[in-house]
Amino acid sequence: DAGVIQSPRHEVTEMGQEVTLRCKPISGHNSLFWYRQTMMRGLELLIYFNNNVPIDDSGMPEDRFSAKMPNASFSTLKIQPSEPRDSAVYFCASRTGLAGGSGELFFGEGSRLTVL
Amino acid sequence: AQSVTQPDIHITVSEGASLELRCNYSYGATPYLFWYVQSPGQGLQLLLKYFSGDTLVQGIKGFEAEFKRSQSSFNLRKPSVHWSDAAEYFCAAGGSYIPTFGRGTSLIVHP
């Protein structure tokens, strides 16, 4: 069974460019999380979806960041315009919503973003 | 607010030695507790989890963790570390729908 699939695995872009990161959660999982990982701040939750609806986006840094989940099998995280401080590894994770807080998260392998 | 603290940023052990990684949580009730491992360039993978019942939990790769309510702790242990255990380890607490992660502990294994 395929795990959480993220693309691209690596992205190098220049400041001011738009960046779109993609995630395909595990089939049947109806909770989806976007995290950002940096050395300075560790693992930060950006946004949480349940049944394709954004439930908590308080971790989204600013208006330059947006996330969508148009259906149960696809989500995007967009940064426009990108800045060097956005350089990080972005993780997508999914979980079966039936388990509530007791369910483990399944993580993708991450998208490493470098903004020059 | 709930929080998870991993007091050790780095831990260095020799291969074959025992290991204990510390985790303390602050929560209104007994949370669901997890340990995840992150190998370089990879996502996080679940090692083990505690919901209720037996306070000593067995996980994958020979790891175990013990829940101690009186100390609000959920420490991860392994009796004999292998070089392949070098990774980042994260403790997490659930209970609400959004889990809270600690900052992680980096494990360095010397040959």
XYZ file of N, CA and C in Angstrom:
681
model
N 0.851 -1.192 0.000
C 0.000 0.000 0.000
C 0.882 1.235 0.000
N 0.567 2.187 -0.894
C 1.385 3.380 -0.991
C 1.203 4.227 0.245
N 2.272 4.860 0.649
C 2.204 5.774 1.771
C 1.789 7.153 1.303
N 2.079 8.148 2.123
C 1.822 9.536 1.758
C 2.851 9.946 0.705
N 2.374 10.500 -0.376
C 3.261 10.853 -1.486
C 3.341 12.360 -1.619
N 4.570 12.868 -1.588
C 4.788 14.301 -1.721
C 5.636 14.597 -2.956
N 5.337 15.720 -3.574
C 6.163 16.175 -4.687
C 6.210 17.693 -4.708
N 7.299 18.260 -5.200
C 8.551 17.599 -5.523
C 9.331 17.234 -4.265
N 10.313 16.385 -4.365
C 11.156 16.064 -3.217
C 12.133 17.195 -2.923
N 12.568 17.842 -3.960
C 13.476 18.976 -3.814
C 13.029 20.094 -4.751
N 13.113 21.316 -4.246
C 12.750 22.473 -5.051
C 13.718 23.596 -4.726
N 14.354 24.111 -5.761
C 15.213 25.279 -5.599
C 14.617 26.382 -6.454
N 14.382 27.519 -5.847
C 13.749 28.605 -6.572
C 14.352 29.928 -6.141
N 14.016 30.951 -6.851
C 14.519 32.271 -6.503
C 13.456 33.064 -5.766
N 13.923 33.939 -4.919
C 13.029 34.787 -4.145
C 12.021 35.469 -5.061
N 10.760 35.460 -4.619
C 9.708 36.100 -5.385
C 8.914 35.152 -6.255
N 9.456 33.959 -6.473
C 8.746 32.984 -7.306
C 7.661 32.268 -6.509
N 6.694 31.766 -7.238
C 5.639 30.971 -6.605
C 6.095 29.523 -6.470
N 5.783 28.921 -5.338
C 6.128 27.524 -5.077
C 4.856 26.764 -4.740
N 4.675 25.619 -5.345
C 3.535 24.766 -5.032
C 4.030 23.380 -4.649
N 3.675 22.974 -3.461
C 4.014 21.645 -2.965
C 2.748 20.798 -2.962
N 2.918 19.516 -3.283
C 1.759 18.653 -3.469
C 1.807 17.453 -2.536
N 0.621 16.978 -2.198
C 0.539 15.844 -1.284
C -0.636 14.958 -1.651
N -0.376 13.661 -1.678
C -1.446 12.683 -1.842
C -1.483 11.855 -0.560
N -2.529 11.974 0.233
C -2.595 11.207 1.490
C -2.895 9.736 1.226
N -2.798 8.962 2.270
C -3.129 7.548 2.173
C -4.636 7.411 1.940
N -5.010 6.532 1.036
C -6.414 6.338 0.733
C -7.181 5.926 1.989
N -8.308 6.588 2.216
C -9.117 6.271 3.390
C -8.839 7.162 4.582
N -7.711 7.872 4.553
C -7.407 8.816 5.616
C -8.147 10.125 5.338
N -8.817 10.670 6.337
C -9.544 11.901 6.095
C -9.048 13.071 6.925
N -7.907 12.901 7.573
C -7.242 14.032 8.228
C -5.888 14.232 7.566
N -5.573 15.493 7.289
C -4.312 15.801 6.623
C -3.657 16.988 7.304
N -2.359 16.878 7.484
C -1.577 17.905 8.177
C -0.417 18.347 7.273
N -0.138 19.637 7.301
C 1.087 20.165 6.689
C 1.990 20.683 7.811
N 3.239 20.230 7.808
C 4.229 20.667 8.777
C 5.425 21.292 8.043
N 6.118 22.167 8.762
C 7.379 22.727 8.274
C 8.461 22.394 9.306
N 9.614 21.966 8.833
C 10.704 21.611 9.742
C 11.943 22.426 9.409
N 12.462 23.124 10.409
C 13.718 23.861 10.290
C 14.573 23.574 11.508
N 15.849 23.842 11.379
C 16.749 23.643 12.520
C 16.367 24.573 13.659
N 15.999 25.790 13.306
C 15.747 26.789 14.343
C 14.450 26.538 15.103
N 13.404 26.143 14.394
C 12.079 26.091 14.991
C 11.530 24.684 15.144
N 12.274 23.687 14.663
C 11.795 22.314 14.788
C 10.633 22.041 13.857
N 9.718 21.204 14.322
C 8.571 20.780 13.516
C 7.380 21.664 13.880
N 6.896 22.420 12.913
C 5.786 23.339 13.143
C 4.569 22.901 12.333
N 3.416 22.872 12.967
C 2.182 22.591 12.253
C 1.733 23.852 11.523
N 1.498 23.720 10.233
C 1.024 24.856 9.449
C -0.499 24.857 9.356
N -1.067 23.727 8.972
C -2.505 23.658 8.769
C -2.978 22.224 8.904
N -4.226 22.073 9.328
C -4.833 20.770 9.530
C -6.189 20.743 8.832
N -6.397 19.727 8.000
C -7.669 19.514 7.320
C -8.356 18.284 7.890
N -9.672 18.349 7.979
C -10.448 17.164 8.279
C -11.593 17.089 7.268
N -11.703 15.948 6.610
C -12.703 15.804 5.543
C -12.635 16.948 4.528
N -11.414 17.295 4.162
C -11.114 18.297 3.129
C -11.364 19.731 3.587
N -11.765 19.923 4.805
C -12.072 21.258 5.313
C -10.945 21.719 6.233
N -10.423 22.937 6.027
C -9.382 23.433 6.935
C -9.962 23.687 8.321
N -9.406 23.017 9.316
C -9.911 23.125 10.687
C -9.075 24.107 11.496
N -7.785 24.077 11.294
C -6.883 24.936 12.059
C -5.761 25.395 11.145
N -5.746 26.668 10.828
C -4.665 27.220 9.991
C -3.877 28.274 10.760
N -3.925 28.202 12.069
C -3.259 29.216 12.890
C -1.744 29.181 12.748
N -1.222 28.095 12.249
C 0.222 27.983 12.065
C 0.726 28.509 10.743
N -0.157 28.893 9.870
C 0.255 29.435 8.571
C 0.932 30.774 8.830
N 2.184 30.918 8.381
C 2.974 32.083 8.785
C 2.356 33.422 8.399
N 1.867 33.550 7.227
C 1.349 34.831 6.761
C 0.587 34.615 5.465
N 0.096 35.707 4.919
C -0.763 35.603 3.745
C -0.055 35.040 2.526
N 1.236 34.984 2.565
C 1.956 34.423 1.418
C 1.740 32.920 1.299
N 1.296 32.312 2.396
C 1.066 30.872 2.420
C -0.418 30.573 2.269
N -0.734 29.591 1.439
C -2.112 29.138 1.325
C -2.114 27.636 1.089
N -3.160 26.980 1.541
C -3.274 25.532 1.372
C -4.693 25.194 0.955
N -4.797 24.178 0.111
C -6.094 23.731 -0.349
C -6.167 22.214 -0.305
N -7.369 21.729 -0.203
C -7.600 20.292 -0.299
C -8.889 20.105 -1.095
N -8.790 20.112 -2.411
C -9.988 20.065 -3.243
C -10.731 18.735 -3.189
N -10.030 17.672 -2.826
C -10.690 16.379 -2.669
C -9.893 15.535 -1.685
N -10.395 14.375 -1.391
C -9.808 13.539 -0.336
C -8.441 12.986 -0.697
N -8.054 13.097 -1.949
C -6.804 12.464 -2.356
C -5.736 13.452 -2.785
N -5.935 14.739 -2.502
C -4.953 15.699 -2.998
C -4.989 16.984 -2.174
N -3.798 17.492 -1.874
C -3.690 18.764 -1.188
C -2.479 19.511 -1.722
N -2.559 20.840 -1.694
C -1.438 21.667 -2.107
C -1.126 22.701 -1.042
N 0.143 23.037 -0.970
C 0.610 24.140 -0.137
C 1.342 25.093 -1.068
N 0.878 26.330 -1.109
C 1.432 27.294 -2.049
C 2.067 28.454 -1.292
N 3.202 28.887 -1.779
C 3.890 30.052 -1.217
C 4.081 31.043 -2.361
N 3.529 32.231 -2.176
C 3.604 33.242 -3.216
C 3.547 34.634 -2.592
N 4.595 35.444 -2.739
C 5.914 35.126 -3.283
C 6.792 34.449 -2.245
N 7.705 33.627 -2.695
C 8.596 32.933 -1.769
C 9.730 33.852 -1.306
N 10.244 33.571 -0.103
C 11.345 34.335 0.470
C 12.394 33.352 1.002
N 13.638 33.796 1.125
C 14.688 32.892 1.629
C 14.345 32.259 2.975
N 13.639 32.976 3.836
C 13.310 32.430 5.155
C 12.278 31.297 5.079
N 11.706 31.070 3.906
C 10.786 29.948 3.717
C 11.531 28.638 3.472
N 12.831 28.716 3.317
C 13.625 27.505 3.089
C 13.469 26.557 4.268
N 13.057 25.343 3.979
C 12.731 24.369 5.024
C 12.367 23.049 4.352
N 12.121 22.064 5.181
C 11.518 20.822 4.679
C 10.049 20.842 5.072
N 9.196 20.639 4.097
C 7.758 20.658 4.318
C 7.233 19.228 4.266
N 6.545 18.843 5.325
C 6.004 17.491 5.421
C 4.487 17.518 5.356
N 3.973 16.528 4.696
C 2.548 16.252 4.712
C 2.347 14.960 5.498
N 1.293 14.902 6.289
C 0.987 13.692 7.053
C -0.514 13.456 7.001
N -0.905 12.200 7.046
C -2.335 11.904 7.060
C -2.651 10.918 8.169
N -3.922 10.851 8.478
C -4.382 9.987 9.578
C -5.849 9.677 9.349
N -6.254 8.512 9.811
C -7.669 8.218 9.749
C -8.392 9.059 10.784
N -9.383 9.762 10.374
C -10.087 10.665 11.275
C -10.906 9.942 12.329
N -11.246 8.684 12.061
C -12.060 7.928 13.019
C -11.345 7.748 14.335
N -10.005 7.757 14.286
C -9.241 7.498 15.500
C -9.107 8.741 16.362
N -9.500 9.882 15.836
C -9.350 11.104 16.609
C -7.919 11.342 16.986
N -7.705 11.756 18.209
C -6.347 12.057 18.630
C -5.509 10.838 18.901
N -6.130 9.658 18.838
C -5.375 8.451 19.173
C -4.661 7.852 17.991
N -4.952 8.325 16.800
C -4.367 7.722 15.620
C -2.979 8.250 15.329
N -2.132 7.361 14.839
C -0.787 7.794 14.471
C -0.838 8.570 13.170
N 0.116 9.448 12.999
C 0.281 10.165 11.750
C 1.218 9.395 10.837
N 0.888 9.378 9.558
C 1.743 8.781 8.547
C 2.322 9.936 7.725
N 3.645 10.028 7.735
C 4.322 11.147 7.099
C 4.834 10.770 5.711
N 4.799 11.768 4.823
C 5.509 11.642 3.561
C 6.995 11.856 3.788
N 7.753 11.768 2.716
C 9.206 11.906 2.820
C 9.646 13.366 2.798
N 8.719 14.267 2.587
C 9.036 15.680 2.675
C 9.428 16.310 1.351
N 9.257 17.604 1.288
C 9.705 18.426 0.153
C 10.700 19.439 0.692
N 11.934 19.317 0.232
C 12.972 20.251 0.700
C 12.980 21.467 -0.208
N 12.665 22.612 0.366
C 12.575 23.859 -0.397
C 13.760 24.750 -0.072
N 14.410 25.219 -1.106
C 15.483 26.205 -0.962
C 15.117 27.414 -1.793
N 15.044 28.552 -1.114
C 14.734 29.808 -1.796
C 15.977 30.678 -1.783
N 16.483 30.993 -2.956
C 17.740 31.751 -3.068
C 17.481 33.252 -3.102
N -2.162 25.099 28.184
C -1.954 24.509 26.856
C -1.064 23.285 26.986
N -1.338 22.310 26.153
C -0.539 21.098 26.225
C 0.843 21.349 25.645
N 1.816 20.635 26.177
C 3.185 20.782 25.686
C 3.931 19.479 25.863
N 4.951 19.305 25.072
C 5.824 18.140 25.149
C 7.258 18.648 25.205
N 7.992 18.186 26.176
C 9.375 18.625 26.355
C 10.330 17.457 26.219
N 11.297 17.624 25.361
C 12.405 16.677 25.257
C 13.648 17.435 25.702
N 14.118 17.185 26.907
C 15.158 18.041 27.484
C 16.519 17.921 26.809
N 16.749 16.818 26.130
C 18.066 16.589 25.519
C 17.999 16.857 24.028
N 18.811 17.819 23.567
C 18.848 18.111 22.134
C 19.658 17.055 21.400
N 20.780 16.659 22.032
C 21.644 15.631 21.457
C 21.958 14.590 22.529
N 22.053 13.359 22.115
C 22.512 12.275 22.984
C 23.542 11.484 22.194
N 24.672 11.218 22.827
C 25.716 10.414 22.174
C 25.926 9.142 22.977
N 25.869 8.018 22.300
C 26.098 6.727 22.958
C 27.032 5.890 22.090
N 27.645 4.932 22.708
C 28.470 3.978 21.977
C 27.604 2.813 21.510
N 27.942 2.272 20.368
C 27.208 1.126 19.856
C 27.245 -0.005 20.882
N 26.096 -0.598 21.141
C 25.992 -1.662 22.123
C 25.579 -1.183 23.504
N 25.691 0.099 23.737
C 25.294 0.655 25.028
C 23.779 0.808 25.090
N 23.284 0.981 26.319
C 21.852 1.198 26.491
C 21.511 2.662 26.229
N 20.224 2.900 25.989
C 19.780 4.233 25.611
C 18.501 4.580 26.354
N 18.408 5.821 26.812
C 17.142 6.333 27.328
C 16.979 7.763 26.839
N 15.902 8.031 26.147
C 15.562 9.378 25.697
C 14.374 9.863 26.510
N 14.493 11.082 27.016
C 13.486 11.578 27.928
C 12.393 12.382 27.218
N 11.193 12.261 27.774
C 10.052 13.010 27.269
C 9.133 13.321 28.433
N 8.778 14.586 28.585
C 7.806 15.001 29.590
C 6.669 15.733 28.904
N 5.468 15.540 29.395
C 4.321 16.184 28.786
C 3.553 16.979 29.834
N 2.855 17.959 29.341
C 1.957 18.743 30.182
C 0.597 18.697 29.508
N -0.380 18.124 30.227
C -1.670 17.881 29.588
C -2.731 17.837 30.659
N -3.968 18.184 30.291
C -5.045 18.196 31.259
C -5.468 16.812 31.705
N -5.325 15.847 30.836
C -5.689 14.464 31.150
C -4.576 13.587 30.596
N -4.710 12.311 30.769
C -3.700 11.423 30.197
C -3.839 11.441 28.688
N -2.818 11.914 28.026
C -2.919 11.996 26.565
C -2.529 10.675 25.912
N -2.787 10.606 24.659
C -2.192 9.540 23.873
C -0.743 9.952 23.617
N 0.185 9.029 23.748
C 1.604 9.351 23.659
C 2.269 8.524 22.570
N 3.177 9.158 21.879
C 3.813 8.535 20.721
C 5.316 8.832 20.741
N 6.074 7.924 20.167
C 7.448 8.192 19.787
C 7.594 7.911 18.296
N 8.202 8.897 17.605
C 8.490 8.768 16.182
C 9.995 8.857 15.982
N 10.467 8.250 14.891
C 11.876 8.336 14.530
C 11.975 8.915 13.112
N 12.972 9.777 12.926
C 13.218 10.364 11.613
C 14.657 10.097 11.207
N 14.826 9.264 10.200
C 16.148 9.036 9.637
C 16.478 10.170 8.686
N 17.757 10.429 8.444
C 18.151 11.539 7.571
C 17.460 11.481 6.213
N 16.870 12.593 5.831
C 16.216 12.686 4.530
C 14.879 11.984 4.433
N 14.371 11.555 5.565
C 13.110 10.814 5.554
C 12.044 11.528 6.381
N 10.812 11.045 6.245
C 9.747 11.534 7.101
C 9.769 10.815 8.437
N 8.859 11.182 9.312
C 8.780 10.558 10.628
C 8.044 9.227 10.530
N 8.516 8.264 11.315
C 7.907 6.929 11.344
C 7.582 6.584 12.789
N 6.418 6.011 13.000
C 6.011 5.655 14.353
C 6.845 4.506 14.899
N 7.374 4.692 16.120
C 8.072 3.626 16.826
C 7.125 2.864 17.749
N 6.333 3.617 18.494
C 5.394 3.005 19.440
C 4.412 4.055 19.917
N 3.344 3.573 20.586
C 2.327 4.492 21.089
C 1.700 3.921 22.346
N 1.223 4.803 23.206
C 0.551 4.424 24.436
C -0.823 5.073 24.471
N -1.835 4.222 24.734
C -3.180 4.760 24.894
C -3.667 4.535 26.320
N -3.544 3.319 26.799
C -4.010 2.961 28.135
C -3.486 1.570 28.437
N -3.748 1.121 29.671
C -3.361 -0.235 30.020
C -1.929 -0.336 30.482
N -1.263 -1.378 30.054
C 0.107 -1.636 30.464
C 0.981 -0.422 30.197
N 1.672 0.043 31.216
C 2.449 1.275 31.085
C 3.777 1.066 30.378
N 4.158 -0.165 30.149
C 5.375 -0.460 29.393
C 4.945 -0.905 27.998
N 5.368 -0.136 27.023
C 4.917 -0.356 25.654
C 6.097 -0.809 24.803
N 5.867 -1.844 24.027
C 6.896 -2.340 23.112
C 6.668 -1.773 21.719
N 7.756 -1.452 21.046
C 7.633 -0.908 19.700
C 8.483 -1.665 18.716
N 8.677 -1.049 17.585
C 9.488 -1.674 16.542
C 10.964 -1.432 16.817
N 11.810 -2.179 16.151
C 13.262 -2.015 16.210
C 13.815 -2.194 17.618
N 13.122 -2.917 18.466
C 13.634 -3.212 19.806
C 13.455 -2.106 20.823
N 12.705 -1.071 20.484
C 12.470 0.028 21.414
C 11.288 -0.265 22.334
N 11.339 0.339 23.506
C 10.220 0.301 24.434
C 10.122 1.652 25.124
N 8.963 1.937 25.682
C 8.771 3.185 26.415
C 7.897 2.902 27.619
N 8.116 3.662 28.667
C 7.360 3.489 29.892
C 6.629 4.772 30.243
N 5.344 4.650 30.433
C 4.505 5.769 30.836
C 4.494 5.843 32.362
N 4.838 7.000 32.888
C 4.807 7.223 34.335
C 3.941 8.448 34.596
N 2.740 8.189 35.059
C 1.790 9.273 35.277
C 2.291 10.243 36.333
N 2.885 9.716 37.393
C 3.321 10.564 38.508
C 4.416 11.539 38.087
N 5.168 11.176 37.070
C 6.252 12.027 36.591
C 5.909 12.705 35.266
N 4.720 12.478 34.754
C 4.319 13.020 33.448
C 5.404 12.746 32.405
N 5.861 11.501 32.414
C 6.963 11.165 31.514
C 6.611 9.971 30.648
N 7.307 9.897 29.545
C 7.137 8.784 28.604
C 8.488 8.579 27.941
N 9.420 8.001 28.661
C 10.794 7.867 28.203
C 10.976 6.650 27.302
N 11.791 6.828 26.313
C 12.069 5.781 25.323
C 13.366 5.079 25.688
N 13.382 3.759 25.584
C 14.573 3.001 25.964
C 14.893 1.935 24.926
N 16.179 1.600 24.904
C 16.620 0.460 24.105
C 17.829 -0.135 24.826
N 17.865 -1.438 25.040
C 18.939 -2.035 25.841
C 20.297 -2.021 25.141
N 20.313 -2.091 23.826
C 21.581 -2.144 23.102
C 21.418 -1.419 21.763
N 22.122 -0.316 21.636
C 21.958 0.543 20.457
C 22.811 0.045 19.292
N 22.247 0.125 18.114
C 22.951 -0.232 16.886
C 23.275 1.046 16.127
N 24.310 1.006 15.293
C 24.696 2.210 14.552
C 23.541 2.738 13.706
N 22.672 1.836 13.252
C 21.556 2.254 12.405
C 20.473 3.003 13.189
N 20.595 3.049 14.506
C 19.621 3.795 15.308
C 19.904 5.288 15.315
N 21.029 5.709 14.756
C 21.341 7.139 14.696
C 20.264 7.846 13.880
N 19.580 8.788 14.515
C 18.432 9.450 13.887
C 17.939 10.535 14.831
N 16.862 11.182 14.423
C 16.175 12.162 15.267
C 14.937 11.482 15.833
N 14.710 11.674 17.129
C 13.579 11.033 17.793
C 12.637 12.092 18.343
N 11.358 11.916 18.051
C 10.351 12.879 18.465
C 9.317 12.207 19.364
N 9.035 12.870 20.456
C 7.948 12.474 21.330
C 6.742 13.337 20.980
N 5.542 12.764 21.025
C 4.342 13.527 20.692
C 3.209 13.117 21.605
N 2.295 14.061 21.841
C 1.121 13.796 22.658
C -0.119 14.154 21.868
N -1.121 13.278 21.920
C -2.395 13.543 21.266
C -3.491 13.557 22.307
N -4.727 13.543 21.842
C -5.853 13.613 22.761
C -6.861 14.567 22.224
N -6.370 15.669 21.706
C -7.199 16.505 20.863
C -6.939 16.012 19.445
N -7.420 16.678 18.469
C -7.216 16.204 17.108
C -5.881 16.613 16.532
N -5.201 17.519 17.197
C -3.927 17.994 16.685
C -2.832 17.571 17.650
N -1.944 16.678 17.236
C -0.889 16.241 18.147
C 0.138 17.338 18.382
N 0.757 17.279 19.542
C 1.824 18.211 19.909
C 3.141 17.459 19.910
N 4.114 17.963 19.176
C 5.417 17.321 19.075
C 6.440 18.048 19.940
N 7.376 17.264 20.502
C 8.541 17.859 21.123
C 9.521 18.336 20.063
N 10.626 18.962 20.526
C 11.602 19.536 19.590
C 12.522 18.474 18.995
N 12.487 17.294 19.569
C 13.308 16.220 19.037
C 14.629 16.062 19.773
N 15.144 14.841 19.763
C 16.465 14.525 20.306
C 17.257 13.824 19.222
N 18.422 14.362 18.939
C 19.291 13.768 17.925
C 20.185 12.723 18.575
N 20.109 11.504 18.104
C 20.925 10.407 18.652
C 22.138 10.178 17.770
N 23.306 10.277 18.386
C 24.574 10.006 17.700
C 25.129 8.720 18.272
N 25.509 7.801 17.406
C 26.031 6.517 17.839
C 27.494 6.406 17.425
N 28.362 6.221 18.423
C 29.791 6.015 18.160
C 30.088 4.535 18.005
N 30.970 4.195 17.044
C 31.298 2.777 16.863
C 32.097 2.218 18.038
